[in-house]
Structures are given as C-alpha cells and as structure tokens.
C-alpha cells in the first residue's frame, strides 16, 4: 500500500491530514528543531528526522521512503531550499511533474510557459536602464516575495537594490527580474488537473497578505515620505476570496490552456495541483505574473473544502485530500506512473 510523504513546512499539515482522511499512511520528513511541533498531530504516522531537508536524497532517507512505497508531495519549501538539479535527482516518486518545477524556478522558462499558455503576462523590462514606468523587481525561485521592491526609474532601482544588498536581504550578484507593475485585485487561482480522469478542477482562490507593502497602504501619503524602509512583499498570511461568477469561464479557460501548454513543453505536463497568480485590473482583465507548478500554501485556508470544491465534491475536500485521493485511485488501478515522476 502506498504512503504519502512530505517535508515538514508550508502545507505539510494539510497534505498529511488529507492523506490520513483517505486512509493512507503518512510520513513527515522533519527538521529536528520542528519535531515537537509536528508531534502534536496524531495523523502523522511516522517522522524521518533530518538536520536539513537536503538529506532527502541521503541513502537512509530514500531507503525509508522506499520501504513505505512513499509518494513525495512537493511544495514551496522543496523549491525554496533545493535547486532544480537536486530536486530532479530525488529517487522517491514525486507527485505531479518534477521536471516542471525547474520551469517554476527559472524566470525565463516561467515566462515562456505562461506565454505559451496564452496568459496575459505583464511586460518584462530587460535592463534597469529601460525602466520607464513603475516596475516590480523580483528574485529568482520561490522567494515568497521577500526582497521584492518597486522602482520607477533606474536611479530609484539602484538605490533600493543597494539598500537591500547592504541589509543582506539580496546578494550582490543576484540577477533581479523586472516586470511592469499592475495594480488591481490580486487573485491566486488554485487548480487540480487529473491525468487519470483527464479533468481540470478549479479548487479555490485566495489572496495574500504581504508585509509590508500592505502596511504602507495604512499610512497617509504625506506621512509616507518619512518611511525610510523599502517595503517588501513577504507573504505572511492568506485569506479566502470568491470571484464574480461571470469571471469563472475565463478562469477555467486559463487553467485548461496552462495544462495544454505544459503537455507540449514539459511532458508529462501539469499533473496535480497548480496555481495561476495575478491581478484583475479595472476592466476585470487578468494579468498573470506567476504560476506555481505544485500545491500552494494558499490552499491551507480550505482544509475543510472551499466554496468551489463544494461544488464538485459532496464531502469536505482539501487540496491535500484531493492529492491523496488521486494517489489512491491511481494505486488501485495500477496507474501510479501516470501521476508521478
Ligand atoms: P510573486 O513571487 O511573483 O508571486 O510575487 C510576490 C508578490 O509581488 C505578489 O503576491 C504581488 O503582490 C506582487 N507582484 C508580483 N508581480 C506583480 C506585478 N506584475 N504587478 C503587481 N504586483 C505584483
């Protein structure tokens, strides 16, 4: 019987609770310092304690996972803490498509996939000297918005970048990615694609609370002059959203196009959970600035199901549980290789 394993962080509780609800054995790979926290949760059957998550490719860890026929669920922490090469070398079967995680981490590949999926992507600015409008400077990988900043000219960009380097937030040799800033309502669209059913499910939508760009909005413009600190976009929390129903048709279309483009560019395609991230402008047009090619932490707000999963399932269905159900069904029908890489 297969078991479900994940790293102790991000959405591990949701994933393992969902797996337990589906009757699967659960394994947590936990840093020793978090053992006490995770011991509190009875739905975690076994813990593999490590000093750092990179030990996931150690002989010991891989052997324990193999013993349990474990499927590893990748999430943001795996991407933030390990480079693509390391992730690709993991021998334990990974749920979804481990090859597409490289496309999530690399800004150029990411843009290529979003464009191939016919998503409207904010314009990229190739060099700081070309900044002629408000841009957002972003770091590579899943940085969670930490160290991102806004700039409206080359001089402004250089000043803020130098400031963040001197604070140790970004490295001096780090290439930042510049993108036109779009203002509007931020929305993070959560999907699940099942290659077994060949069906796309729209699972939920959330918004992120980011510090301290959000705090800045609470300070009247005349007082903002006195704020020296460059506000960052560090994600602190997520809250639920529901969309105007008239927007849903386009949401499904975006998800379907993304699944289609991924099949062509990164076989076997975008299997399992993913998220299209962007902003609705005043015309209700959606500009996609990012995607996550795996479960996002924003699904944690729907541990008991979301308004949209309720329309599909007659029982509480979190994204974690949906993943476990797919694994269970694939296992029962000998199709595990179809949903793992
Ligand atoms: P990301 O890592 O791309 O998800 O970006 C982190 C945060 O930066 C997002 O949650 C948004 O608040 C903000 N952001 C990123 N790109 C843009 C953009 N092009 N326009 C407006 N806000 C953006």
XYZ file of C-alpha atoms and ligand atoms in Angstrom:
364
model
C 0.000 0.000 0.000
C 1.381 3.420 -0.903
C 2.069 6.075 1.712
C 2.261 9.849 1.455
C 5.379 11.794 2.484
C 6.229 15.473 2.538
C 8.649 17.982 4.066
C 7.691 19.487 7.438
C 6.739 23.029 6.452
C 4.456 25.040 4.101
C 1.298 22.865 3.772
C 2.542 19.630 5.322
C -0.286 19.518 7.865
C -2.968 19.878 5.222
C -1.330 17.294 2.937
C -0.876 14.664 5.645
C -4.282 15.249 7.216
C -5.793 14.802 3.741
C -3.836 11.590 3.221
C -4.987 10.238 6.580
C -8.609 11.100 5.723
C -8.151 8.935 2.627
C -6.817 6.091 4.761
C -3.173 6.324 3.672
C -0.085 6.059 5.865
C 1.591 9.442 6.420
C 5.293 10.257 6.727
C 6.791 13.604 7.612
C 10.399 14.479 6.855
C 11.015 16.953 9.631
C 13.913 19.088 10.736
C 14.861 18.082 14.282
C 14.012 21.550 15.578
C 10.376 21.111 14.492
C 9.869 17.635 15.906
C 7.979 18.945 18.939
C 5.574 20.937 16.800
C 4.689 18.090 14.475
C 4.416 15.504 17.279
C 1.240 17.320 18.295
C -0.626 15.978 15.265
C -1.888 12.425 15.576
C -2.460 11.980 11.843
C 1.308 11.886 11.281
C 2.212 8.184 11.441
C 5.981 8.401 11.097
C 8.657 11.049 11.196
C 12.031 10.968 9.500
C 14.191 13.449 11.369
C 16.855 15.361 9.455
C 19.202 18.276 10.110
C 18.404 19.834 6.740
C 15.861 18.995 4.069
C 18.618 18.342 1.534
C 19.066 14.997 3.316
C 16.029 13.826 1.391
C 18.422 12.346 -1.148
C 20.530 10.586 1.507
C 20.662 6.778 1.276
C 18.980 6.445 4.641
C 16.071 8.689 3.884
C 15.500 7.265 0.426
C 15.575 3.709 1.814
C 12.983 4.541 4.485
C 10.712 6.127 1.906
C 11.111 3.178 -0.435
C 10.282 0.723 2.360
C 6.958 2.518 2.707
C 6.209 2.843 -1.016
C 6.068 6.558 -0.390
C 4.975 9.193 -2.877
C 6.563 12.554 -2.087
C 4.341 15.633 -2.330
C 6.443 18.632 -3.414
C 5.636 22.083 -2.055
C 7.155 25.559 -1.842
C 9.758 24.630 0.758
C 11.269 21.974 -1.502
C 11.649 24.563 -4.250
C 12.890 27.321 -1.960
C 15.538 25.125 -0.314
C 16.782 22.923 -3.149
C 17.912 23.725 -6.652
C 16.245 22.113 -9.673
C 19.085 19.672 -10.265
C 18.847 18.382 -6.733
C 15.065 18.028 -6.948
C 15.359 16.159 -10.248
C 17.825 13.725 -8.651
C 15.328 12.628 -5.971
C 14.695 8.907 -6.454
C 11.475 8.763 -4.443
C 8.471 9.101 -6.806
C 7.307 12.713 -6.791
C 3.619 13.521 -7.172
C 2.938 15.557 -10.321
C 5.757 16.533 -12.661
C 9.167 17.186 -11.073
C 10.536 18.485 -14.395
C 8.108 21.396 -14.426
C 9.448 22.622 -11.068
C 12.522 23.885 -12.935
C 10.160 25.990 -15.055
C 8.688 27.451 -11.904
C 12.114 28.410 -10.514
C 13.649 29.848 -13.657
C 12.168 33.206 -14.620
C 12.849 32.852 -18.357
C 11.328 29.365 -18.612
C 8.445 30.537 -16.482
C 7.653 33.378 -18.835
C 7.936 31.053 -21.833
C 5.349 28.676 -20.397
C 2.957 31.470 -19.409
C 3.129 32.951 -22.899
C 2.639 29.508 -24.496
C -0.451 29.128 -22.282
C -1.826 32.333 -23.857
C -1.916 34.054 -20.489
C -1.647 37.851 -20.431
C 1.716 38.422 -18.770
C 2.940 41.847 -17.569
C 5.714 43.206 -19.775
C 9.253 42.241 -18.796
C 11.875 45.009 -18.664
C 15.229 43.574 -19.739
C 17.543 46.080 -18.067
C 17.303 48.689 -15.312
C 18.180 51.441 -17.808
C 14.905 50.657 -19.635
C 12.708 51.349 -16.619
C 10.199 53.906 -17.886
C 7.218 53.045 -15.685
C 6.502 51.505 -12.302
C 8.154 48.075 -12.157
C 8.454 45.333 -9.574
C 11.913 43.803 -9.068
C 11.718 40.120 -8.178
C 14.141 37.468 -7.072
C 14.540 34.041 -8.693
C 12.786 30.939 -7.327
C 10.092 30.714 -4.685
C 11.290 33.620 -2.546
C 7.765 34.295 -1.259
C 8.026 37.974 -2.180
C 10.869 38.619 0.285
C 13.274 41.232 -1.056
C 10.955 42.279 -3.902
C 10.629 46.026 -4.379
C 9.057 48.662 -6.608
C 11.036 51.145 -8.687
C 10.059 53.869 -11.114
C 13.459 54.734 -12.642
C 16.963 53.297 -12.979
C 18.279 55.555 -10.203
C 15.429 54.553 -7.897
C 16.109 50.882 -8.720
C 19.855 51.159 -7.987
C 19.263 52.941 -4.700
C 16.775 50.353 -3.422
C 18.804 47.390 -4.664
C 21.963 48.700 -2.954
C 19.989 49.282 0.203
C 18.736 45.656 0.229
C 22.217 44.303 -0.527
C 23.663 46.215 2.409
C 20.932 44.764 4.658
C 21.860 41.268 3.451
C 18.342 40.669 2.046
C 19.605 40.092 -1.512
C 23.053 39.055 -2.750
C 25.201 41.459 -4.759
C 25.483 39.029 -7.693
C 21.771 38.222 -7.752
C 20.022 38.945 -11.061
C 16.677 40.511 -10.409
C 13.757 40.149 -12.768
C 11.897 43.330 -13.690
C 8.235 43.315 -14.577
C 5.649 46.052 -15.177
C 3.608 46.619 -12.038
C -0.145 46.069 -12.492
C -2.444 47.380 -9.837
C -5.817 45.807 -9.094
C -7.220 42.911 -7.109
C -4.665 40.155 -6.554
C -6.000 36.650 -7.000
C -4.309 33.267 -6.715
C -6.288 30.699 -8.693
C -5.913 27.143 -7.403
C -6.449 24.199 -9.741
C -6.097 20.433 -9.807
C -5.641 18.539 -13.043
C -6.152 14.790 -13.070
C -4.454 12.945 -15.939
C -6.417 9.859 -14.875
C -9.800 11.494 -15.375
C -8.451 13.986 -17.905
C -10.324 16.660 -15.961
C -9.493 20.108 -14.629
C -10.965 21.134 -11.272
C -10.984 24.762 -10.140
C -10.389 24.355 -6.447
C -10.369 27.781 -4.885
C -8.989 31.270 -4.897
C -7.123 33.191 -2.250
C -5.412 36.453 -1.671
C -2.091 37.013 0.070
C -1.256 39.425 2.817
C 2.208 40.773 2.243
C 4.384 42.702 4.627
C 4.998 45.457 4.492
C 3.559 46.654 1.203
C 0.157 46.225 2.852
C 1.177 48.234 5.892
C 2.180 51.114 3.659
C -1.395 51.496 2.423
C -2.402 52.323 6.008
C -0.037 55.265 6.196
C -1.405 58.514 4.727
C 0.577 59.678 1.645
C 2.005 62.766 3.408
C 3.473 60.576 6.187
C 4.969 58.041 3.758
C 7.785 60.498 2.966
C 9.166 59.742 6.438
C 9.255 55.970 5.851
C 12.861 55.056 5.057
C 12.445 51.299 4.751
C 11.873 49.776 1.276
C 8.583 47.871 1.653
C 8.808 44.187 0.712
C 6.173 41.670 -0.484
C 6.898 38.998 2.107
C 3.872 36.674 2.324
C 2.558 36.491 5.889
C -0.908 35.009 5.515
C -3.651 34.126 3.054
C -7.360 34.774 3.111
C -10.258 33.395 1.067
C -11.834 35.041 -1.952
C -14.791 34.223 -4.134
C -14.912 35.574 -7.653
C -17.779 37.140 -9.543
C -19.411 34.166 -11.226
C -19.046 35.823 -14.615
C -15.259 35.500 -14.270
C -15.306 31.729 -13.857
C -15.490 30.788 -17.519
C -12.223 32.608 -18.192
C -10.663 31.036 -15.085
C -11.311 27.528 -16.451
C -10.027 28.589 -19.873
C -6.765 29.852 -18.345
C -6.334 26.608 -16.417
C -7.042 24.483 -19.490
C -4.634 26.460 -21.643
C -1.971 26.071 -18.982
C -2.473 22.287 -18.840
C -2.341 22.106 -22.627
C 0.830 24.209 -22.967
C 2.577 22.204 -20.237
C 1.826 18.927 -22.014
C 3.638 20.242 -25.084
C 6.552 21.971 -23.364
C 7.240 19.831 -20.279
C 5.973 16.269 -20.650
C 4.087 14.670 -18.951
C 2.522 18.112 -18.347
C 0.897 19.870 -15.413
C -0.494 16.968 -13.435
C -1.886 17.543 -9.950
C -2.253 20.886 -8.170
C -1.083 24.213 -9.567
C -1.815 27.888 -9.158
C -2.099 30.775 -11.605
C -1.237 34.025 -9.853
C -2.032 37.526 -10.934
C -4.157 40.599 -10.736
C -7.585 41.659 -12.026
C -7.471 45.201 -13.371
C -10.370 47.663 -13.522
C -11.709 46.010 -16.702
C -11.686 42.630 -14.877
C -8.877 41.520 -17.210
C -6.454 39.120 -15.553
C -2.684 39.630 -15.795
C -0.695 36.575 -14.769
C 2.624 37.363 -13.114
C 3.453 33.898 -11.787
C 2.483 30.287 -11.563
C 3.248 27.588 -9.034
C 3.520 24.114 -10.522
C 2.571 22.341 -7.271
C 0.336 22.816 -4.248
C 0.411 26.383 -2.869
C 0.188 27.371 0.794
C -2.939 29.404 -0.024
C -4.850 26.107 -0.133
C -4.331 25.864 3.659
C -7.330 28.131 4.174
C -9.560 25.434 2.688
C -8.644 22.439 4.873
C -12.354 21.725 5.107
C -13.106 22.419 1.464
C -13.623 25.664 -0.438
C -16.745 27.206 -1.998
C -15.558 25.737 -5.323
C -14.560 22.254 -4.118
C -18.021 22.072 -2.514
C -19.488 22.357 -5.999
C -17.535 19.301 -7.121
C -17.463 17.075 -4.016
C -20.231 16.213 -1.555
C -17.694 15.912 1.257
C -15.039 18.249 2.686
C -12.218 18.139 0.112
C -8.959 19.952 0.754
C -6.268 20.057 -1.910
C -4.215 17.721 0.286
C -7.052 15.214 0.381
C -7.609 15.555 -3.371
C -3.962 14.648 -3.944
C -4.285 11.600 -1.694
C -7.443 10.509 -3.475
C -5.665 10.685 -6.827
C -2.800 8.591 -5.430
C -5.227 6.050 -4.008
C -7.171 5.769 -7.240
C -4.003 5.524 -9.323
C -2.636 2.856 -6.989
C -5.849 0.831 -7.148
C -5.816 0.907 -10.940
C -2.048 0.393 -11.365
C -1.541 3.858 -12.811
C 0.885 5.336 -10.294
C 3.460 6.021 -13.000
C 0.884 8.249 -14.724
C 0.714 10.648 -11.771
C 4.327 10.592 -10.535
C 7.755 11.386 -11.968
P 5.359 36.519 -6.913
O 6.567 35.914 -6.255
O 5.569 36.798 -8.367
O 4.091 35.758 -6.604
O 5.162 37.969 -6.316
C 5.004 38.242 -4.955
C 4.060 39.397 -4.821
O 4.518 40.527 -5.570
C 2.672 39.122 -5.390
O 1.878 38.439 -4.461
C 2.169 40.514 -5.673
O 1.732 41.180 -4.509
C 3.398 41.218 -6.137
N 3.544 41.208 -7.608
C 4.347 40.397 -8.326
N 4.312 40.724 -9.635
C 3.472 41.762 -9.757
C 3.038 42.576 -10.864
N 3.499 42.383 -12.092
N 2.156 43.559 -10.617
C 1.702 43.771 -9.357
N 2.092 43.079 -8.278
C 2.969 42.085 -8.463
